[in-house]
Coordinates of C-alpha atoms in Angstrom, one line a residue:
M1 CA -14.5 83.1 -110.1
Y2 CA -13.5 81.1 -113.2
N3 CA -10.8 78.4 -112.9
W4 CA -8.8 79.4 -116.0
P5 CA -6.4 76.4 -115.9
I6 CA -9.4 74.0 -116.1
M7 CA -10.7 76.0 -119.1
M8 CA -7.3 76.2 -120.9
P9 CA -8.0 73.2 -123.2
A10 CA -10.8 75.3 -124.8
I11 CA -8.9 78.5 -125.0
A12 CA -9.0 78.5 -128.9
E13 CA -12.8 78.1 -128.9
I14 CA -13.2 80.7 -126.1
F15 CA -11.0 83.2 -128.1
L16 CA -12.9 82.4 -131.3
A17 CA -16.3 83.0 -129.6
C18 CA -15.2 86.4 -128.2
A19 CA -13.6 87.4 -131.5
I20 CA -16.8 86.7 -133.3
M21 CA -18.7 89.0 -131.0
A22 CA -16.1 91.7 -131.5
L23 CA -16.3 91.2 -135.4
M24 CA -20.1 91.6 -135.2
M25 CA -19.6 94.9 -133.3
L26 CA -16.9 96.0 -135.8
G27 CA -19.3 95.3 -138.7
A28 CA -22.3 96.9 -137.1
Y29 CA -20.6 100.1 -136.2
S30 CA -18.7 100.5 -139.5
K31 CA -19.9 102.3 -142.5
K32 CA -22.0 100.0 -144.7
E33 CA -19.8 100.3 -147.8
K34 CA -16.6 99.6 -145.7
A35 CA -17.9 97.0 -143.3
L36 CA -17.0 93.9 -145.4
D37 CA -13.5 95.3 -146.2
L38 CA -12.8 95.7 -142.5
V39 CA -14.4 92.4 -141.2
M40 CA -13.1 90.0 -143.8
P41 CA -9.3 90.6 -143.3
A42 CA -10.0 90.7 -139.5
T43 CA -11.8 87.3 -139.8
L44 CA -8.8 85.8 -141.6
M45 CA -6.5 87.1 -138.7
V46 CA -8.9 85.6 -136.1
L47 CA -8.8 82.2 -137.8
F48 CA -5.0 82.4 -138.0
I49 CA -4.7 83.2 -134.3
T50 CA -7.2 80.4 -133.5
A51 CA -5.0 77.9 -135.3
I52 CA -2.0 79.2 -133.4
L53 CA -3.9 78.6 -130.1
V54 CA -4.9 75.1 -131.2
I55 CA -1.2 74.3 -131.7
W56 CA -0.2 76.0 -128.5
V57 CA -2.7 73.9 -126.4
G58 CA -1.0 70.8 -127.8
G59 CA -2.1 67.3 -128.3
E60 CA -1.8 65.9 -124.8
K61 CA -5.1 64.5 -123.7
R62 CA -6.9 67.0 -121.5
L63 CA -10.6 67.5 -120.4
A64 CA -12.5 70.7 -119.7
F65 CA -16.0 71.6 -118.5
N66 CA -16.5 68.4 -116.4
G67 CA -15.5 66.1 -119.2
L68 CA -17.8 67.6 -121.8
F69 CA -14.8 68.9 -123.8
I70 CA -11.7 66.9 -124.8
V71 CA -8.4 67.9 -126.4
D72 CA -6.0 65.3 -127.9
H73 CA -3.8 64.8 -131.0
F74 CA -6.9 63.8 -132.9
A75 CA -8.8 66.9 -132.0
Q76 CA -5.8 69.1 -132.8
M77 CA -5.2 67.8 -136.3
M78 CA -8.9 67.8 -137.3
K79 CA -9.3 71.4 -136.0
L80 CA -6.3 72.6 -138.0
M81 CA -7.8 71.0 -141.1
V82 CA -11.2 72.7 -140.5
L83 CA -9.5 76.1 -139.8
L84 CA -7.5 75.8 -142.9
A85 CA -10.6 75.0 -145.0
S86 CA -12.5 78.0 -143.5
F87 CA -9.5 80.3 -144.1
L88 CA -9.1 79.3 -147.7
T89 CA -12.9 79.5 -148.3
I90 CA -12.9 83.2 -147.1
L91 CA -9.8 83.9 -149.1
I92 CA -11.4 82.8 -152.4
S93 CA -14.9 84.3 -151.6
R94 CA -14.1 88.0 -151.5
D95 CA -14.5 88.8 -155.2
F96 CA -17.4 86.4 -155.7
I97 CA -19.6 87.8 -153.0
K98 CA -19.0 91.4 -154.2
R99 CA -19.8 90.5 -157.8
E100 CA -23.0 88.6 -156.8
G101 CA -24.5 91.3 -154.6
M102 CA -23.7 89.4 -151.4
A103 CA -21.1 91.9 -150.0
K104 CA -22.4 91.9 -146.4
F105 CA -20.1 91.7 -143.4
E106 CA -22.3 88.9 -142.0
Y107 CA -20.9 86.5 -144.6
P108 CA -17.5 85.9 -142.9
I109 CA -19.0 86.1 -139.5
L110 CA -21.5 83.3 -140.3
L111 CA -18.8 81.2 -141.7
T112 CA -16.7 81.7 -138.5
F113 CA -19.7 80.8 -136.4
A114 CA -20.0 77.6 -138.3
T115 CA -16.3 77.0 -137.8
L116 CA -16.7 77.5 -134.0
G117 CA -19.4 74.8 -134.0
M118 CA -17.2 72.5 -135.9
L119 CA -14.4 73.0 -133.4
M120 CA -16.8 72.1 -130.6
M121 CA -18.0 69.1 -132.5
I122 CA -14.5 67.8 -132.9
S123 CA -13.8 68.1 -129.2
A124 CA -17.1 66.8 -128.0
N125 CA -16.8 64.2 -125.3
D126 CA -20.5 64.0 -124.4
L127 CA -23.8 63.6 -126.3
M128 CA -24.8 67.0 -124.9
S129 CA -21.7 68.9 -126.2
L130 CA -22.0 66.9 -129.5
Y131 CA -25.5 68.3 -130.1
I132 CA -24.6 71.9 -129.1
G133 CA -21.6 71.9 -131.5
L134 CA -23.6 70.3 -134.3
E135 CA -26.5 72.8 -134.1
L136 CA -24.2 75.8 -133.8
Q137 CA -22.6 74.6 -137.1
S138 CA -26.0 73.8 -138.8
L139 CA -27.8 77.0 -137.9
S140 CA -25.1 79.0 -139.5
L141 CA -25.0 76.8 -142.6
Y142 CA -28.8 77.1 -143.1
V143 CA -28.4 80.9 -143.3
M144 CA -25.4 80.7 -145.6
A145 CA -27.2 78.4 -148.1
A146 CA -29.9 81.1 -148.5
F147 CA -27.5 84.0 -148.3
Q148 CA -28.1 85.2 -151.9
R149 CA -31.5 86.6 -151.1
N150 CA -32.2 87.8 -154.6
S151 CA -31.8 84.2 -156.0
V152 CA -34.7 81.8 -155.9
R153 CA -32.3 78.9 -156.2
S154 CA -30.4 80.0 -153.1
T155 CA -33.6 80.5 -151.1
E156 CA -34.8 77.1 -152.1
A157 CA -31.5 75.5 -151.2
G158 CA -31.6 77.0 -147.8
L159 CA -35.2 75.9 -147.2
K160 CA -34.5 72.3 -148.3
Y161 CA -31.4 72.2 -146.1
F162 CA -33.2 73.6 -143.1
V163 CA -36.2 71.2 -143.3
L164 CA -34.1 68.1 -143.8
G165 CA -31.6 69.2 -141.3
A166 CA -34.3 69.7 -138.7
L167 CA -35.5 66.1 -139.4
S168 CA -32.0 64.7 -139.0
S169 CA -31.5 66.7 -135.8
G170 CA -34.7 65.2 -134.4
M171 CA -33.5 61.6 -135.2
L172 CA -30.1 62.3 -133.7
L173 CA -31.7 63.6 -130.5
Y174 CA -34.0 60.6 -130.3
G175 CA -31.0 58.3 -130.6
C176 CA -29.2 60.3 -127.8
S177 CA -32.3 59.9 -125.6
L178 CA -32.4 56.2 -126.1
I179 CA -28.7 55.8 -125.3
Y180 CA -29.1 57.9 -122.2
G181 CA -32.3 56.0 -121.2
F182 CA -30.6 52.6 -121.5
T183 CA -27.2 53.5 -120.1
G184 CA -27.9 56.4 -117.6
T185 CA -25.1 58.5 -119.0
T186 CA -24.3 60.8 -121.9
S187 CA -20.5 60.8 -121.4
F188 CA -18.4 59.2 -124.1
T189 CA -15.8 58.2 -121.4
V190 CA -18.4 56.5 -119.2
L191 CA -20.1 54.9 -122.2
A192 CA -16.8 53.4 -123.3
A193 CA -16.2 52.1 -119.7
N194 CA -19.7 50.5 -119.6
F195 CA -19.2 48.7 -122.8
D196 CA -15.7 47.5 -122.1
G197 CA -15.4 43.8 -122.8
I198 CA -19.1 43.5 -123.9
E199 CA -19.5 42.0 -127.4
H200 CA -23.2 43.0 -127.8
A201 CA -25.2 45.8 -126.2
S202 CA -28.9 45.7 -125.4
L203 CA -31.4 46.2 -128.2
G204 CA -32.4 49.7 -126.9
V205 CA -28.8 50.9 -127.0
I206 CA -28.3 49.5 -130.5
I207 CA -31.4 51.3 -131.8
G208 CA -30.1 54.5 -130.2
V209 CA -26.8 54.2 -131.9
I210 CA -28.5 53.6 -135.3
F211 CA -30.6 56.8 -134.9
L212 CA -27.4 58.6 -133.8
L213 CA -25.6 57.3 -136.9
T214 CA -28.6 58.5 -139.0
G215 CA -28.2 62.1 -137.8
L216 CA -24.5 62.1 -138.4
A217 CA -24.8 60.4 -141.8
F218 CA -27.0 63.3 -142.9
K219 CA -24.3 65.8 -142.0
I220 CA -21.7 63.9 -144.1
S221 CA -24.1 63.3 -147.0
A222 CA -23.9 59.5 -146.8
V223 CA -26.5 57.4 -148.7
P224 CA -29.4 57.1 -148.0
F225 CA -29.3 60.4 -146.2
H226 CA -27.8 62.4 -149.1
M227 CA -31.0 63.7 -150.7
W228 CA -30.4 67.3 -149.8
T229 CA -26.8 67.4 -151.2
P230 CA -27.2 67.9 -155.0
D231 CA -29.9 70.6 -154.7
V232 CA -28.2 72.5 -152.0
Y233 CA -24.8 72.3 -153.8
E234 CA -26.3 73.6 -157.0
G235 CA -28.6 76.3 -155.4
A236 CA -26.2 77.7 -152.8
P237 CA -23.8 80.5 -153.8
T238 CA -20.7 78.8 -155.3
S239 CA -18.3 80.1 -152.5
V240 CA -20.8 78.7 -149.9
T241 CA -20.9 75.3 -151.8
A242 CA -17.1 75.2 -151.6
F243 CA -17.3 75.6 -147.8
F244 CA -20.1 73.0 -147.6
A245 CA -18.0 70.5 -149.6
V246 CA -15.0 70.6 -147.2
A247 CA -15.1 71.9 -143.7
P248 CA -18.5 70.5 -142.4
K249 CA -17.6 67.1 -143.9
I250 CA -14.3 67.0 -142.1
A251 CA -15.8 68.1 -138.8
A252 CA -18.8 65.6 -139.1
M253 CA -16.5 62.8 -140.0
A254 CA -14.2 63.6 -137.1
L255 CA -17.2 63.6 -134.8
L256 CA -18.4 60.3 -136.2
L257 CA -15.0 58.8 -135.7
R258 CA -14.9 60.0 -132.1
V259 CA -18.4 58.7 -131.3
M260 CA -18.0 55.3 -132.9
V261 CA -14.4 54.6 -131.9
G262 CA -14.3 56.5 -128.6
A263 CA -17.7 55.8 -127.1
F264 CA -18.9 52.6 -128.9
G265 CA -15.6 51.1 -130.1
D266 CA -16.3 47.8 -128.2
L267 CA -19.6 47.5 -130.0
I268 CA -18.1 47.4 -133.4
N269 CA -19.8 44.1 -134.2
D270 CA -23.2 45.8 -133.7
W271 CA -22.5 48.9 -135.9
Q272 CA -19.9 47.7 -138.4
Q273 CA -22.5 46.2 -140.8
V274 CA -24.4 49.5 -140.9
I275 CA -21.3 51.4 -141.8
I276 CA -20.4 48.9 -144.5
V277 CA -23.8 49.2 -146.1
I278 CA -23.7 53.0 -146.0
S279 CA -20.2 53.0 -147.4
M280 CA -21.1 50.7 -150.3
A281 CA -24.3 52.6 -151.1
S282 CA -22.4 56.0 -151.0
M283 CA -19.6 54.8 -153.3
A284 CA -22.1 53.3 -155.8
L285 CA -24.4 56.3 -155.9
G286 CA -21.5 58.7 -156.1
A287 CA -20.1 56.8 -159.1
L288 CA -23.3 56.2 -161.0
A289 CA -25.4 59.3 -160.4
A290 CA -22.7 61.7 -161.3
I291 CA -22.4 60.3 -164.9
A292 CA -25.6 62.0 -166.1
Q293 CA -24.9 65.4 -164.5
T294 CA -24.4 68.4 -166.7
N295 CA -24.0 71.0 -164.0
I296 CA -20.5 70.9 -162.4
K297 CA -21.7 71.8 -158.9
R298 CA -24.2 68.9 -159.0
L299 CA -21.4 66.6 -160.2
M300 CA -19.2 67.7 -157.3
A301 CA -22.1 67.0 -155.0
Y302 CA -22.3 63.3 -156.1
S303 CA -18.5 63.3 -156.1
S304 CA -18.4 64.3 -152.4
I305 CA -21.0 61.6 -151.6
G306 CA -18.6 59.1 -153.3
H307 CA -15.6 60.4 -151.4
I308 CA -17.5 60.0 -148.1
G309 CA -18.1 56.4 -149.0
F310 CA -14.4 55.8 -149.5
A311 CA -13.7 57.5 -146.1
L312 CA -16.3 55.3 -144.4
I313 CA -14.3 52.2 -145.5
G314 CA -11.7 53.1 -142.9
L315 CA -14.4 53.5 -140.2
A316 CA -15.9 50.2 -141.1
A317 CA -12.4 48.6 -140.7
G318 CA -12.2 50.1 -137.2
S319 CA -8.5 49.5 -136.6
E320 CA -6.0 52.2 -135.6
E321 CA -4.4 52.0 -139.0
A322 CA -7.8 52.4 -140.6
I323 CA -8.6 55.5 -138.7
Q324 CA -5.2 56.9 -139.7
A325 CA -6.1 56.2 -143.3
V326 CA -9.4 58.1 -142.9
I327 CA -7.6 61.1 -141.5
I328 CA -5.1 61.0 -144.4
Y329 CA -8.0 60.7 -146.8
L330 CA -9.8 63.7 -145.4
A331 CA -6.6 65.8 -145.5
I332 CA -6.1 65.0 -149.2
Y333 CA -9.8 65.5 -149.8
L334 CA -9.5 69.1 -148.4
V335 CA -6.8 70.1 -150.8
M336 CA -8.4 68.6 -153.9
N337 CA -11.9 70.0 -153.2
I338 CA -10.7 73.5 -152.3
G339 CA -8.7 73.5 -155.5
T340 CA -11.6 72.3 -157.6
F341 CA -14.0 74.8 -156.3
T342 CA -11.4 77.6 -156.8
C343 CA -11.4 76.5 -160.5
I344 CA -15.2 76.6 -160.5
L345 CA -15.2 80.1 -159.1
C346 CA -13.1 81.1 -162.2
M347 CA -15.9 79.9 -164.5
K348 CA -17.4 83.3 -165.4
R349 CA -18.1 85.2 -168.5
Q350 CA -18.9 89.0 -168.5
D351 CA -19.0 88.8 -164.7
R352 CA -21.7 86.1 -164.8
M353 CA -21.1 82.6 -163.3
V354 CA -21.5 79.6 -165.7
E355 CA -21.9 76.1 -164.3
D356 CA -22.4 73.8 -167.2
I357 CA -19.7 71.3 -167.8
S358 CA -19.9 72.0 -171.5
D359 CA -18.7 75.6 -170.8
L360 CA -15.3 74.1 -170.1
A361 CA -15.0 73.1 -173.8
G362 CA -11.5 74.0 -175.2
L363 CA -10.4 75.5 -172.0
K364 CA -6.8 74.3 -172.8
S365 CA -6.7 76.9 -175.7
T366 CA -8.4 79.8 -173.9
N367 CA -6.9 79.4 -170.4
P368 CA -4.2 76.7 -170.3
L369 CA -3.1 77.3 -166.7
L370 CA -6.7 76.9 -165.4
A371 CA -7.1 73.8 -167.5
L372 CA -3.9 72.3 -166.2
A373 CA -5.0 73.0 -162.6
L374 CA -8.4 71.4 -163.1
M375 CA -6.9 68.4 -164.9
I376 CA -4.6 67.8 -161.9
F377 CA -7.5 67.9 -159.5
M378 CA -9.7 65.6 -161.7
F379 CA -6.9 63.1 -162.1
S380 CA -6.3 63.1 -158.4
M381 CA -10.0 62.7 -157.5
A382 CA -10.1 59.8 -159.9
G383 CA -7.3 58.2 -158.0
I384 CA -4.8 58.2 -160.8
P385 CA -1.2 57.6 -159.7
P386 CA 1.2 59.3 -158.9
L387 CA -1.2 62.0 -157.8
V388 CA -2.1 62.2 -154.1
G389 CA -5.7 61.1 -154.5
F390 CA -4.4 57.6 -155.4
M391 CA -2.6 57.4 -152.1
G392 CA -5.7 58.3 -150.1
K393 CA -7.7 55.4 -151.6
L394 CA -4.7 53.1 -151.3
F395 CA -4.5 53.7 -147.6
V396 CA -8.2 53.0 -146.9
F397 CA -8.2 49.9 -149.2
K398 CA -5.2 48.5 -147.5
A399 CA -6.7 49.0 -144.0
A400 CA -9.9 47.3 -145.1
I401 CA -8.1 44.3 -146.6
E402 CA -6.1 43.9 -143.4
Q403 CA -9.4 43.6 -141.5
G404 CA -10.9 41.1 -143.9
L405 CA -13.4 43.5 -145.6
I406 CA -12.6 42.1 -149.1
A407 CA -16.2 42.7 -150.5
L408 CA -16.2 46.3 -149.4
T409 CA -12.7 46.9 -151.0
I410 CA -13.9 45.3 -154.2
V411 CA -17.0 47.6 -154.3
G412 CA -14.7 50.6 -153.6
A413 CA -12.3 49.6 -156.5
I414 CA -15.2 49.2 -158.9
A415 CA -16.7 52.5 -157.9
S416 CA -13.4 54.2 -158.3
V417 CA -13.1 52.9 -161.8
I418 CA -16.6 54.0 -162.7
S419 CA -16.2 57.4 -161.2
A420 CA -13.0 57.9 -163.2
F421 CA -15.3 58.2 -166.3
Y422 CA -16.9 61.5 -165.3
Y423 CA -13.6 62.9 -164.0
L424 CA -11.8 62.0 -167.3
R425 CA -14.8 63.4 -169.3
I426 CA -14.1 66.8 -167.9
I427 CA -10.5 66.5 -169.0
K428 CA -11.6 65.4 -172.4
I429 CA -14.0 68.3 -172.8
M430 CA -11.2 70.8 -171.7
Y431 CA -8.5 69.4 -174.0
F432 CA -10.3 67.9 -177.1
D433 CA -13.6 69.7 -177.6
E434 CA -13.9 72.8 -179.8
P435 CA -13.2 76.0 -177.8
V436 CA -16.2 78.2 -176.8
D437 CA -16.0 81.8 -175.5
A438 CA -13.1 82.3 -173.1
F439 CA -13.7 82.9 -169.4
D440 CA -13.0 86.2 -167.8
K441 CA -9.4 86.9 -166.8
I442 CA -8.6 85.9 -163.2
N443 CA -7.8 89.2 -161.6
S444 CA -8.0 88.0 -157.9
K445 CA -4.5 87.5 -156.5
S446 CA -6.0 85.4 -153.7
I447 CA -7.7 83.0 -156.1
R448 CA -4.5 82.7 -158.2
L449 CA -2.5 82.0 -155.0
V450 CA -4.9 79.3 -153.7
L451 CA -5.1 77.7 -157.2
I452 CA -1.3 77.5 -157.5
C453 CA -0.8 76.2 -154.0
T454 CA -3.5 73.5 -154.1
G455 CA -2.4 72.5 -157.6
V456 CA 1.2 72.1 -156.6
I457 CA 0.4 70.3 -153.4
T458 CA -1.9 67.9 -155.1
A459 CA 0.7 67.1 -157.7
T460 CA 3.7 66.8 -155.4
M461 CA 2.3 65.7 -152.0
I462 CA 3.2 62.1 -152.6
L463 CA 6.9 63.2 -152.4
Y464 CA 6.5 64.4 -148.8
L465 CA 3.6 62.3 -147.6
P466 CA 5.1 61.6 -144.1
L467 CA 4.2 65.3 -143.3
I468 CA 0.6 64.0 -143.3
T469 CA 0.9 60.3 -142.4
N470 CA 3.0 60.9 -139.2
P471 CA 0.6 63.4 -137.6
A472 CA -2.3 61.2 -138.7
A473 CA -0.7 58.2 -136.9
H474 CA -0.4 60.3 -133.7
A475 CA -4.1 61.4 -134.1
A476 CA -5.4 57.9 -134.6
A477 CA -3.3 56.6 -131.7
S478 CA -4.7 59.3 -129.3
L479 CA -8.3 58.3 -130.3
F480 CA -7.6 54.7 -129.3
A481 CA -5.7 55.6 -126.1
G482 CA -9.0 55.8 -124.2

């Protein structure tokens, strides 16, 4: 007989897993032409209920499944961010997948499967549960990348993602095996206790941690493990790219924070330099490589690589305030990217998607509201005050300076200035170039709603920033509570 009180910390994940199976049955036994219309709103309801359950479980530290699964304020906040990203992605996907011949009920179910994997990743408290959550997410994302089966680009994107993803999973598993071999445990709690007060670990453990970092760096598209990102972002269906750009990045960063701070926090002298190099390289590549891009999805791929570099500044600093800064940065990143990809989904003429940046020429004249929204997101991503993107960078820079990482902060500031060029170039094209053919009218109420909400939040969040900073402070404190 199951001991339900012991399993209560995982009630949100248990509900989501059961709901996914019910959704699959609903889709399979519905008429083909009505299956998606039944499953998609049901999926939105399931995600909403899951978020309610996450809130209901609370942020008090609790363990489940013999310590494999952990719930705390950190897990709670990151899960809510992932669920919000998934909810908004499904909301803006409906019209796109119908128009592009992808109207299959499996689409929202695969996305929800990936979300379940992300929730498990965030609550992983053991190398075994880490891998299970990571692979549950990844297997769903491989299929989603190639979901547009009549598109060569989509199939190629899925294949590239699968091959490189399998390589990264192998490296991660090798790192886990080394850590287990040299420590005799896979539990984050026991690992943290073993390394308590130790300045340097054995060489075998350090190599294992490096391989583990390599596997996780692939999932967040950090340099030099970013090679899949531009091709997959460009080739995958646009709504899938929107999902890739936000939810998996947040979940993988949450997992990286929990592993490095929770399990190996006392070994910061051994892994800090690696994170600094990865952060610098990601910011530099994201700033420089995006300049030459003409496809807006490829540009957003390099932009996401750069943003991950900025987030890694906080991890490199390693303090409680720095982790708080990373959480704030990810929350801001979520809003900006969902808003930007909602704008990209509006880039269509005669029901055909267009992706060249030059297609935005004169958008101010043909669709002033869309141009205004995209301008807000571009200014915010560039870190122009008083928009909220500026505050995200300010928090991570401040945390790095407090820990003496001056060189890393300088590289971040320079990368931020360089990256402003390609963000401002988009604004220049929209507002000062000669107009081209207008985009199709935005008929989707859900897209308009998401566009307005994300635009307003991006423009005004600085006025009510404590709504983000205070929960982020609690989340960071719970991560350091042991």
